[in-house]
Amino acid sequence: MTTSPATTRLTQYAHGGGCACKIPPGELEDMVRGLVGIGSADLLVGLDDGDDAAAVRIEGGPHGDIAVLATADFFTPVVDDAYDWGRIAAANALSDIYAMGGRPILAVNLLGWPRDVLPPELAQEVLRGGLDVARLAGCPVAGGHSIDDPEPKYGMAVTGLADPNRLLRNDAAQAGLPISLTKPLGVGVLNNRHKATGEVFSHAVESMVALNDTASSAALAAGVRAATDVTGFGLLGHLYKMARASGVSAVIDARAVPYLEGARESLREGFVPGGSRRNLDWVRPHLEAAVSDEDLILLADAQTSGGLLVAGEMPGGTVIGVFTARTGAAINVR
């Protein structure tokens, strides 16, 4: 932990931070309920279960059918350092492709910038951070779109490819499968503390900029069929969506869940994102818990560029529970 050297504190120009600024999950579901687009037999994954990316089958490729994946993700500054914010936002957008078992092949930038308030050199640093992470992913960045915006926002729209018969979906979890998590939780409370105090948590930044490519490949190699990434709705929110879509329940061993250093202390000192509390409020009617509210808040902590939540055991993952036949609550935390 160090004191931030940034002369411009980007987090002070945002009402929220990172994926914690998402529209609350219950409100979002009400917003899109009843909206129906054009039906297609080739649409493999659409809006129904709120999966990480859309998937459409393209038939007759040189190596057989291909699934084309499409996603977009952007958010307000989660850290003060412009370059790191760009890296985090890019890793977060690319994660949706990895969470579906795909590989990213093209990205375009999405940038909102208060040009009368913040200098263009800072925007350039944001874009440079995104470009560097996309380069690590082997994904070209080809232009994008920018607007003059009173609040800074950055992210990417990403296209990927996958085997249509080996997609990682959030509706394919089965009873008896272990639940694995590939990154520790806690970036929400640490980012909230950073915004309030200026303290820098380099280990949280490194967790957020780490790509989920290795975890995705390991899941596919292990024969996993169900996965999602843990972002703004927290572990409990994304796990609830997976259990609901799959028609199963989930039992979580709270003692097995890994956390970043300083996360629990930051929670006790009151650095809790509003999004984390909203996540817990949304999940609580579907939850049975034998742990404290402190544990539940951390399990619902709004993550930015979190790890994969996987139905199965795999190298590099921590087993935190098991899926069971649906009986009673969708999630049971012990």
CSV table of N, CA and C in Angstrom, one decimal, residues 103-254:
chain,number,residue,atom,x,y,z
A,103,ARG,N,-11.8,-16.9,-27.8
A,103,ARG,CA,-10.6,-16.1,-27.9
A,103,ARG,C,-10.9,-14.8,-28.6
A,104,PRO,N,-10.5,-13.7,-28.1
A,104,PRO,CA,-10.8,-12.4,-28.8
A,104,PRO,C,-10.0,-12.2,-30.0
A,105,ILE,N,-10.7,-11.7,-31.1
A,105,ILE,CA,-10.0,-11.5,-32.3
A,105,ILE,C,-10.0,-10.0,-32.8
A,106,LEU,N,-10.9,-9.2,-32.2
A,106,LEU,CA,-10.9,-7.8,-32.6
A,106,LEU,C,-11.6,-7.0,-31.4
A,107,ALA,N,-11.0,-5.8,-31.2
A,107,ALA,CA,-11.7,-4.9,-30.2
A,107,ALA,C,-11.7,-3.5,-30.8
A,108,VAL,N,-12.7,-2.7,-30.4
A,108,VAL,CA,-12.7,-1.3,-30.7
A,108,VAL,C,-13.0,-0.6,-29.4
A,109,ASN,N,-12.4,0.6,-29.3
A,109,ASN,CA,-12.5,1.4,-28.1
A,109,ASN,C,-13.8,2.1,-27.9
A,110,LEU,N,-14.2,2.3,-26.7
A,110,LEU,CA,-15.4,3.1,-26.3
A,110,LEU,C,-14.9,4.2,-25.3
A,111,LEU,N,-14.9,5.4,-25.6
A,111,LEU,CA,-14.4,6.5,-24.8
A,111,LEU,C,-15.3,7.6,-24.6
A,112,GLY,N,-15.6,8.0,-23.4
A,112,GLY,CA,-16.3,9.2,-23.1
A,112,GLY,C,-15.3,10.1,-22.3
A,113,TRP,N,-15.2,11.4,-22.7
A,113,TRP,CA,-14.1,12.2,-22.1
A,113,TRP,C,-14.6,13.6,-21.9
A,114,PRO,N,-14.4,14.2,-20.7
A,114,PRO,CA,-14.8,15.6,-20.4
A,114,PRO,C,-13.7,16.5,-20.9
A,115,ARG,N,-13.7,16.8,-22.2
A,115,ARG,CA,-12.5,17.5,-22.8
A,115,ARG,C,-12.3,18.9,-22.3
A,116,ASP,N,-13.3,19.5,-21.7
A,116,ASP,CA,-13.1,20.9,-21.1
A,116,ASP,C,-12.5,20.8,-19.7
A,117,VAL,N,-12.4,19.6,-19.2
A,117,VAL,CA,-12.0,19.4,-17.8
A,117,VAL,C,-10.7,18.7,-17.7
A,118,LEU,N,-10.5,17.6,-18.4
A,118,LEU,CA,-9.4,16.7,-18.3
A,118,LEU,C,-8.5,16.8,-19.6
A,119,PRO,N,-7.2,16.8,-19.5
A,119,PRO,CA,-6.4,17.0,-20.7
A,119,PRO,C,-6.4,15.8,-21.6
A,120,PRO,N,-6.2,16.0,-22.9
A,120,PRO,CA,-6.2,14.9,-23.9
A,120,PRO,C,-5.0,13.9,-23.6
A,121,GLU,N,-4.0,14.4,-23.0
A,121,GLU,CA,-2.8,13.5,-22.7
A,121,GLU,C,-3.3,12.4,-21.7
A,122,LEU,N,-4.2,12.7,-20.8
A,122,LEU,CA,-4.7,11.6,-19.9
A,122,LEU,C,-5.5,10.6,-20.7
A,123,ALA,N,-6.3,11.1,-21.6
A,123,ALA,CA,-7.1,10.1,-22.4
A,123,ALA,C,-6.2,9.2,-23.3
A,124,GLN,N,-5.1,9.8,-23.7
A,124,GLN,CA,-4.1,9.0,-24.5
A,124,GLN,C,-3.5,7.9,-23.6
A,125,GLU,N,-3.3,8.2,-22.3
A,125,GLU,CA,-2.7,7.2,-21.4
A,125,GLU,C,-3.8,6.1,-21.2
A,126,VAL,N,-5.0,6.4,-21.1
A,126,VAL,CA,-6.1,5.4,-20.9
A,126,VAL,C,-6.1,4.5,-22.1
A,127,LEU,N,-6.1,5.1,-23.3
A,127,LEU,CA,-6.1,4.3,-24.6
A,127,LEU,C,-4.8,3.4,-24.7
A,128,ARG,N,-3.7,4.0,-24.2
A,128,ARG,CA,-2.4,3.2,-24.3
A,128,ARG,C,-2.5,2.0,-23.4
A,129,GLY,N,-3.1,2.2,-22.2
A,129,GLY,CA,-3.3,1.0,-21.3
A,129,GLY,C,-4.1,-0.1,-21.9
A,130,GLY,N,-5.2,0.3,-22.5
A,130,GLY,CA,-6.1,-0.6,-23.2
A,130,GLY,C,-5.4,-1.4,-24.3
A,131,LEU,N,-4.6,-0.6,-25.1
A,131,LEU,CA,-3.9,-1.2,-26.2
A,131,LEU,C,-2.8,-2.2,-25.7
A,132,ASP,N,-2.2,-1.9,-24.6
A,132,ASP,CA,-1.1,-2.8,-24.1
A,132,ASP,C,-1.7,-4.1,-23.7
A,133,VAL,N,-2.9,-4.1,-23.0
A,133,VAL,CA,-3.5,-5.3,-22.5
A,133,VAL,C,-4.0,-6.1,-23.7
A,134,ALA,N,-4.6,-5.4,-24.7
A,134,ALA,CA,-5.1,-6.1,-25.9
A,134,ALA,C,-4.0,-6.8,-26.6
A,135,ARG,N,-2.8,-6.1,-26.6
A,135,ARG,CA,-1.6,-6.7,-27.3
A,135,ARG,C,-1.3,-8.0,-26.6
A,136,LEU,N,-1.3,-8.0,-25.2
A,136,LEU,CA,-1.0,-9.2,-24.5
A,136,LEU,C,-2.0,-10.4,-24.8
A,137,ALA,N,-3.2,-10.0,-25.1
A,137,ALA,CA,-4.2,-11.0,-25.5
A,137,ALA,C,-4.1,-11.4,-26.9
A,138,GLY,N,-3.3,-10.8,-27.7
A,138,GLY,CA,-3.2,-11.1,-29.1
A,138,GLY,C,-4.4,-10.6,-29.9
A,139,CYS,N,-5.0,-9.5,-29.4
A,139,CYS,CA,-6.3,-9.0,-30.0
A,139,CYS,C,-6.0,-7.6,-30.6
A,140,PRO,N,-6.2,-7.5,-31.9
A,140,PRO,CA,-6.0,-6.1,-32.5
A,140,PRO,C,-7.1,-5.2,-32.0
A,141,VAL,N,-6.7,-3.9,-31.8
A,141,VAL,CA,-7.6,-2.8,-31.5
A,141,VAL,C,-7.7,-1.9,-32.8
A,142,ALA,N,-8.9,-1.8,-33.3
A,142,ALA,CA,-9.0,-1.1,-34.6
A,142,ALA,C,-10.0,0.0,-34.5
A,143,GLY,N,-9.6,1.1,-33.9
A,143,GLY,CA,-10.4,2.3,-33.8
A,143,GLY,C,-11.4,2.2,-32.7
A,144,GLY,N,-12.6,2.8,-32.9
A,144,GLY,CA,-13.6,2.8,-31.9
A,144,GLY,C,-14.5,4.0,-32.0
A,145,HIS,N,-15.0,4.5,-30.9
A,145,HIS,CA,-15.9,5.6,-30.9
A,145,HIS,C,-15.7,6.4,-29.6
A,146,SER,N,-15.7,7.8,-29.8
A,146,SER,CA,-15.5,8.7,-28.6
A,146,SER,C,-16.5,9.8,-28.6
A,147,ILE,N,-16.9,10.2,-27.4
A,147,ILE,CA,-17.8,11.3,-27.3
A,147,ILE,C,-17.3,12.3,-26.2
A,148,ASP,N,-17.7,13.5,-26.3
A,148,ASP,CA,-17.5,14.5,-25.2
A,148,ASP,C,-18.5,14.2,-24.1
A,149,ASP,N,-18.0,13.9,-23.0
A,149,ASP,CA,-18.9,13.4,-21.9
A,149,ASP,C,-18.5,14.1,-20.6
A,150,PRO,N,-19.5,14.5,-19.8
A,150,PRO,CA,-19.1,15.2,-18.5
A,150,PRO,C,-18.4,14.3,-17.5
A,151,GLU,N,-18.5,13.0,-17.7
A,151,GLU,CA,-17.9,12.0,-16.8
A,151,GLU,C,-17.0,11.1,-17.7
A,152,PRO,N,-15.7,10.8,-17.3
A,152,PRO,CA,-14.9,9.9,-18.0
A,152,PRO,C,-15.4,8.5,-18.0
A,153,LYS,N,-15.4,7.9,-19.2
A,153,LYS,CA,-15.8,6.5,-19.3
A,153,LYS,C,-14.9,5.8,-20.3
A,154,TYR,N,-14.5,4.5,-20.1
A,154,TYR,CA,-13.7,3.8,-21.1
A,154,TYR,C,-14.0,2.3,-21.0
A,155,GLY,N,-13.9,1.7,-22.2
A,155,GLY,CA,-14.0,0.3,-22.3
A,155,GLY,C,-13.9,-0.1,-23.7
A,156,MET,N,-14.3,-1.3,-24.0
A,156,MET,CA,-14.2,-1.9,-25.4
A,156,MET,C,-15.4,-2.7,-25.8
A,157,ALA,N,-15.6,-2.7,-27.1
A,157,ALA,CA,-16.5,-3.7,-27.7
A,157,ALA,C,-15.6,-4.8,-28.3
A,158,VAL,N,-15.8,-6.0,-28.0
A,158,VAL,CA,-14.9,-7.1,-28.4
A,158,VAL,C,-15.6,-8.2,-29.1
A,159,THR,N,-15.0,-8.7,-30.2
A,159,THR,CA,-15.5,-9.8,-31.0
A,159,THR,C,-14.6,-11.0,-30.7
A,160,GLY,N,-15.2,-12.2,-30.6
A,160,GLY,CA,-14.3,-13.4,-30.4
A,160,GLY,C,-14.9,-14.5,-31.2
A,161,LEU,N,-14.1,-15.6,-31.2
A,161,LEU,CA,-14.5,-16.9,-31.8
A,161,LEU,C,-14.4,-18.0,-30.8
A,162,ALA,N,-15.3,-19.0,-31.0
A,162,ALA,CA,-15.3,-20.2,-30.1
A,162,ALA,C,-15.9,-21.4,-30.9
A,163,ASP,N,-15.7,-22.5,-30.3
A,163,ASP,CA,-16.3,-23.7,-30.9
A,163,ASP,C,-17.7,-23.8,-30.4
A,164,PRO,N,-18.7,-23.8,-31.3
A,164,PRO,CA,-20.1,-23.7,-30.8
A,164,PRO,C,-20.5,-24.9,-30.0
A,165,ASN,N,-19.8,-26.0,-30.0
A,165,ASN,CA,-20.1,-27.2,-29.2
A,165,ASN,C,-19.4,-27.2,-27.9
A,166,ARG,N,-18.5,-26.2,-27.6
A,166,ARG,CA,-17.8,-26.2,-26.4
A,166,ARG,C,-17.9,-24.8,-25.7
A,167,LEU,N,-19.0,-24.1,-25.9
A,167,LEU,CA,-19.2,-22.8,-25.2
A,167,LEU,C,-19.2,-23.0,-23.7
A,168,LEU,N,-18.7,-22.1,-23.0
A,168,LEU,CA,-18.9,-22.0,-21.5
A,168,LEU,C,-20.1,-21.1,-21.3
A,169,ARG,N,-21.2,-21.7,-20.7
A,169,ARG,CA,-22.4,-21.0,-20.6
A,169,ARG,C,-22.8,-20.9,-19.1
A,170,ASN,N,-23.6,-19.9,-18.8
A,170,ASN,CA,-24.1,-19.8,-17.4
A,170,ASN,C,-25.3,-20.6,-17.1
A,171,ASP,N,-25.8,-21.4,-18.1
A,171,ASP,CA,-27.0,-22.2,-17.8
A,171,ASP,C,-26.7,-23.7,-17.9
A,172,ALA,N,-25.5,-24.1,-17.8
A,172,ALA,CA,-25.1,-25.5,-18.0
A,172,ALA,C,-24.5,-26.1,-16.7
A,173,ALA,N,-24.6,-25.5,-15.5
A,173,ALA,CA,-24.1,-26.1,-14.3
A,173,ALA,C,-25.0,-27.3,-13.9
A,174,GLN,N,-24.4,-28.3,-13.3
A,174,GLN,CA,-25.1,-29.5,-13.0
A,174,GLN,C,-24.8,-29.9,-11.5
A,175,ALA,N,-25.8,-30.5,-10.9
A,175,ALA,CA,-25.7,-30.9,-9.5
A,175,ALA,C,-24.5,-31.9,-9.4
A,176,GLY,N,-23.8,-31.8,-8.3
A,176,GLY,CA,-22.6,-32.6,-8.1
A,176,GLY,C,-21.3,-32.0,-8.5
A,177,LEU,N,-21.3,-31.0,-9.3
A,177,LEU,CA,-20.1,-30.4,-9.8
A,177,LEU,C,-19.6,-29.4,-8.7
A,178,PRO,N,-18.3,-29.4,-8.5
A,178,PRO,CA,-17.7,-28.4,-7.6
A,178,PRO,C,-17.7,-27.0,-8.2
A,179,ILE,N,-17.7,-26.0,-7.4
A,179,ILE,CA,-17.7,-24.6,-7.8
A,179,ILE,C,-16.3,-24.1,-7.6
A,180,SER,N,-15.6,-23.6,-8.6
A,180,SER,CA,-14.3,-23.1,-8.5
A,180,SER,C,-14.2,-21.6,-8.9
A,181,LEU,N,-13.3,-20.9,-8.2
A,181,LEU,CA,-13.1,-19.5,-8.4
A,181,LEU,C,-11.6,-19.2,-8.8
A,182,THR,N,-11.3,-18.4,-9.8
A,182,THR,CA,-10.0,-18.3,-10.3
A,182,THR,C,-9.2,-17.0,-9.8
A,183,LYS,N,-9.9,-16.1,-9.2
A,183,LYS,CA,-9.2,-14.9,-8.7
A,183,LYS,C,-9.8,-14.6,-7.3
A,184,PRO,N,-9.0,-14.1,-6.4
A,184,PRO,CA,-9.6,-13.7,-5.1
A,184,PRO,C,-10.5,-12.5,-5.2
A,185,LEU,N,-11.5,-12.4,-4.2
A,185,LEU,CA,-12.4,-11.3,-4.2
A,185,LEU,C,-11.8,-10.1,-3.4
A,186,GLY,N,-12.5,-9.0,-3.4
A,186,GLY,CA,-12.1,-7.9,-2.6
A,186,GLY,C,-11.7,-6.6,-3.3
A,187,VAL,N,-11.7,-6.6,-4.6
A,187,VAL,CA,-11.3,-5.4,-5.3
A,187,VAL,C,-12.3,-4.3,-5.1
A,188,GLY,N,-13.5,-4.6,-4.9
A,188,GLY,CA,-14.6,-3.6,-4.7
A,188,GLY,C,-14.3,-2.7,-3.5
A,189,VAL,N,-14.1,-3.3,-2.4
A,189,VAL,CA,-13.8,-2.5,-1.1
A,189,VAL,C,-12.5,-1.8,-1.2
A,190,LEU,N,-11.5,-2.5,-1.8
A,190,LEU,CA,-10.2,-1.8,-1.9
A,190,LEU,C,-10.2,-0.6,-2.9
A,191,ASN,N,-11.0,-0.8,-4.0
A,191,ASN,CA,-11.1,0.4,-4.9
A,191,ASN,C,-11.9,1.5,-4.3
A,192,ASN,N,-12.9,1.1,-3.5
A,192,ASN,CA,-13.7,2.2,-2.8
A,192,ASN,C,-12.8,2.9,-1.8
A,193,ARG,N,-11.9,2.2,-1.1
A,193,ARG,CA,-10.9,2.8,-0.2
A,193,ARG,C,-9.9,3.7,-1.0
A,194,HIS,N,-9.5,3.2,-2.1
A,194,HIS,CA,-8.6,4.0,-2.9
A,194,HIS,C,-9.2,5.4,-3.4
A,195,LYS,N,-10.5,5.3,-3.7
A,195,LYS,CA,-11.2,6.5,-4.2
A,195,LYS,C,-11.4,7.5,-3.0
A,196,ALA,N,-11.6,6.9,-1.8
A,196,ALA,CA,-11.8,7.8,-0.6
A,196,ALA,C,-10.5,8.4,-0.1
A,197,THR,N,-9.4,7.6,-0.1
A,197,THR,CA,-8.2,8.0,0.6
A,197,THR,C,-7.0,8.3,-0.3
A,198,GLY,N,-7.0,7.8,-1.6
A,198,GLY,CA,-5.9,7.9,-2.4
A,198,GLY,C,-4.8,6.9,-2.2
A,199,GLU,N,-5.0,6.0,-1.3
A,199,GLU,CA,-4.1,4.8,-1.1
A,199,GLU,C,-4.1,4.0,-2.3
A,200,VAL,N,-3.0,3.4,-2.7
A,200,VAL,CA,-2.9,2.6,-3.9
A,200,VAL,C,-2.6,1.2,-3.5
A,201,PHE,N,-3.4,0.2,-4.0
A,201,PHE,CA,-3.3,-1.2,-3.7
A,201,PHE,C,-2.8,-1.9,-5.0
A,202,SER,N,-1.5,-2.0,-5.1
A,202,SER,CA,-0.9,-2.5,-6.3
A,202,SER,C,-1.3,-4.0,-6.6
A,203,HIS,N,-1.5,-4.8,-5.5
A,203,HIS,CA,-1.9,-6.1,-5.7
A,203,HIS,C,-3.3,-6.2,-6.3
A,204,ALA,N,-4.2,-5.3,-5.9
A,204,ALA,CA,-5.5,-5.2,-6.5
A,204,ALA,C,-5.5,-4.9,-8.0
A,205,VAL,N,-4.6,-3.9,-8.3
A,205,VAL,CA,-4.4,-3.5,-9.7
A,205,VAL,C,-4.0,-4.7,-10.5
A,206,GLU,N,-3.0,-5.4,-10.0
A,206,GLU,CA,-2.4,-6.6,-10.7
A,206,GLU,C,-3.5,-7.7,-10.9
A,207,SER,N,-4.3,-7.9,-9.9
A,207,SER,CA,-5.4,-8.8,-10.1
A,207,SER,C,-6.4,-8.4,-11.2
A,208,MET,N,-6.7,-7.1,-11.2
A,208,MET,CA,-7.7,-6.6,-12.2
A,208,MET,C,-7.1,-6.6,-13.6
A,209,VAL,N,-5.8,-6.4,-13.8
A,209,VAL,CA,-5.3,-6.4,-15.2
A,209,VAL,C,-4.9,-7.8,-15.7
A,210,ALA,N,-4.9,-8.8,-14.8
A,210,ALA,CA,-4.6,-10.1,-15.2
A,210,ALA,C,-5.7,-10.7,-16.1
A,211,LEU,N,-5.3,-11.2,-17.3
A,211,LEU,CA,-6.3,-11.8,-18.2
A,211,LEU,C,-6.8,-13.1,-17.7
A,212,ASN,N,-8.0,-13.4,-18.1
A,212,ASN,CA,-8.6,-14.7,-17.8
A,212,ASN,C,-8.4,-15.8,-18.9
A,213,ASP,N,-7.4,-15.5,-19.8
A,213,ASP,CA,-7.2,-16.4,-20.9
A,213,ASP,C,-6.7,-17.8,-20.4
A,214,THR,N,-5.8,-17.9,-19.5
A,214,THR,CA,-5.3,-19.1,-19.0
A,214,THR,C,-6.4,-19.9,-18.2
A,215,ALA,N,-7.2,-19.2,-17.4
A,215,ALA,CA,-8.3,-19.9,-16.7
A,215,ALA,C,-9.3,-20.4,-17.7
A,216,SER,N,-9.6,-19.7,-18.8
A,216,SER,CA,-10.5,-20.2,-19.8
A,216,SER,C,-10.0,-21.4,-20.5
A,217,SER,N,-8.7,-21.4,-20.9
A,217,SER,CA,-8.2,-22.6,-21.5
A,217,SER,C,-8.1,-23.8,-20.6
A,218,ALA,N,-7.8,-23.6,-19.3
A,218,ALA,CA,-7.8,-24.7,-18.4
A,218,ALA,C,-9.2,-25.2,-18.2
A,219,ALA,N,-10.2,-24.4,-18.1
A,219,ALA,CA,-11.6,-24.9,-18.0
A,219,ALA,C,-12.0,-25.7,-19.2
A,220,LEU,N,-11.7,-25.3,-20.4
A,220,LEU,CA,-12.0,-26.0,-21.6
A,220,LEU,C,-11.3,-27.4,-21.6
A,221,ALA,N,-10.0,-27.4,-21.2
A,221,ALA,CA,-9.2,-28.6,-21.2
A,221,ALA,C,-9.8,-29.6,-20.1
A,222,ALA,N,-10.4,-29.1,-19.1
A,222,ALA,CA,-10.9,-29.9,-18.0
A,222,ALA,C,-12.3,-30.4,-18.4
A,223,GLY,N,-12.9,-30.0,-19.5
A,223,GLY,CA,-14.2,-30.4,-19.9
A,223,GLY,C,-15.3,-29.6,-19.3
A,224,VAL,N,-15.0,-28.5,-18.8
A,224,VAL,CA,-16.0,-27.6,-18.1
A,224,VAL,C,-17.0,-27.1,-19.2
A,225,ARG,N,-18.3,-27.1,-18.8
A,225,ARG,CA,-19.3,-26.6,-19.7
A,225,ARG,C,-20.0,-25.3,-19.2
A,226,ALA,N,-19.9,-25.0,-17.9
A,226,ALA,CA,-20.6,-23.9,-17.4
A,226,ALA,C,-19.6,-22.9,-16.7
A,227,ALA,N,-19.6,-21.7,-17.0
A,227,ALA,CA,-18.8,-20.7,-16.3
A,227,ALA,C,-19.3,-19.3,-16.6
A,228,THR,N,-18.9,-18.3,-15.8
A,228,THR,CA,-19.2,-16.9,-15.9
A,228,THR,C,-18.0,-16.2,-15.3
A,229,ASP,N,-17.9,-14.9,-15.5
A,229,ASP,CA,-16.9,-14.1,-14.8
A,229,ASP,C,-17.6,-13.3,-13.7
A,230,VAL,N,-16.8,-13.0,-12.7
A,230,VAL,CA,-17.3,-12.3,-11.5
A,230,VAL,C,-17.0,-10.9,-11.6
A,231,THR,N,-18.0,-10.0,-11.9
A,231,THR,CA,-17.8,-8.6,-12.0
A,231,THR,C,-18.7,-7.8,-11.1
A,232,GLY,N,-19.5,-6.9,-11.7
A,232,GLY,CA,-20.2,-5.9,-10.9
A,232,GLY,C,-21.3,-6.5,-10.0
A,233,PHE,N,-21.8,-7.7,-10.3
A,233,PHE,CA,-22.9,-8.2,-9.4
A,233,PHE,C,-22.3,-9.1,-8.3
A,234,GLY,N,-21.0,-9.1,-8.2
A,234,GLY,CA,-20.4,-9.9,-7.1
A,234,GLY,C,-20.5,-11.4,-7.3
A,235,LEU,N,-19.8,-12.1,-6.4
A,235,LEU,CA,-19.8,-13.5,-6.5
A,235,LEU,C,-21.2,-14.1,-6.3
A,236,LEU,N,-21.9,-13.5,-5.3
A,236,LEU,CA,-23.3,-14.0,-5.0
A,236,LEU,C,-24.2,-13.7,-6.2
A,237,GLY,N,-24.1,-12.5,-6.7
A,237,GLY,CA,-25.0,-12.2,-7.8
A,237,GLY,C,-24.8,-13.0,-9.1
A,238,HIS,N,-23.6,-13.2,-9.5
A,238,HIS,CA,-23.3,-14.0,-10.7
A,238,HIS,C,-23.5,-15.5,-10.4
A,239,LEU,N,-23.3,-16.0,-9.2
A,239,LEU,CA,-23.6,-17.4,-8.8
A,239,LEU,C,-25.1,-17.6,-8.8
A,240,TYR,N,-25.9,-16.6,-8.3
A,240,TYR,CA,-27.3,-16.8,-8.4
A,240,TYR,C,-27.8,-16.9,-9.8
A,241,LYS,N,-27.3,-16.0,-10.7
A,241,LYS,CA,-27.7,-16.1,-12.1
A,241,LYS,C,-27.4,-17.4,-12.7
A,242,MET,N,-26.3,-18.0,-12.4
A,242,MET,CA,-25.9,-19.3,-12.9
A,242,MET,C,-26.8,-20.4,-12.3
A,243,ALA,N,-27.0,-20.4,-11.0
A,243,ALA,CA,-27.9,-21.4,-10.4
A,243,ALA,C,-29.3,-21.3,-10.9
A,244,ARG,N,-29.8,-20.1,-11.1
A,244,ARG,CA,-31.2,-19.9,-11.6
A,244,ARG,C,-31.3,-20.4,-13.0
A,245,ALA,N,-30.3,-20.0,-13.8
A,245,ALA,CA,-30.4,-20.4,-15.3
A,245,ALA,C,-30.2,-21.9,-15.4
A,246,SER,N,-29.5,-22.6,-14.5
A,246,SER,CA,-29.2,-24.0,-14.7
A,246,SER,C,-30.2,-24.9,-13.9
A,247,GLY,N,-31.1,-24.3,-13.1
A,247,GLY,CA,-32.0,-25.0,-12.3
A,247,GLY,C,-31.4,-25.8,-11.2
A,248,VAL,N,-30.4,-25.3,-10.6
A,248,VAL,CA,-29.7,-26.0,-9.5
A,248,VAL,C,-29.6,-25.1,-8.3
A,249,SER,N,-29.0,-25.6,-7.2
A,249,SER,CA,-28.7,-24.8,-6.1
A,249,SER,C,-27.2,-24.8,-5.9
A,250,ALA,N,-26.7,-23.9,-5.1
A,250,ALA,CA,-25.2,-23.8,-4.9
A,250,ALA,C,-25.0,-23.7,-3.4
A,251,VAL,N,-24.0,-24.5,-2.9
A,251,VAL,CA,-23.6,-24.4,-1.5
A,251,VAL,C,-22.2,-23.9,-1.5
A,252,ILE,N,-22.0,-22.8,-0.7
A,252,ILE,CA,-20.7,-22.1,-0.7
A,252,ILE,C,-20.1,-22.3,0.7
A,253,ASP,N,-18.8,-22.7,0.8
A,253,ASP,CA,-18.1,-22.8,2.0
A,253,ASP,C,-17.4,-21.4,2.2
A,254,ALA,N,-17.9,-20.6,3.0
A,254,ALA,CA,-17.4,-19.2,3.1
A,254,ALA,C,-15.9,-19.2,3.5
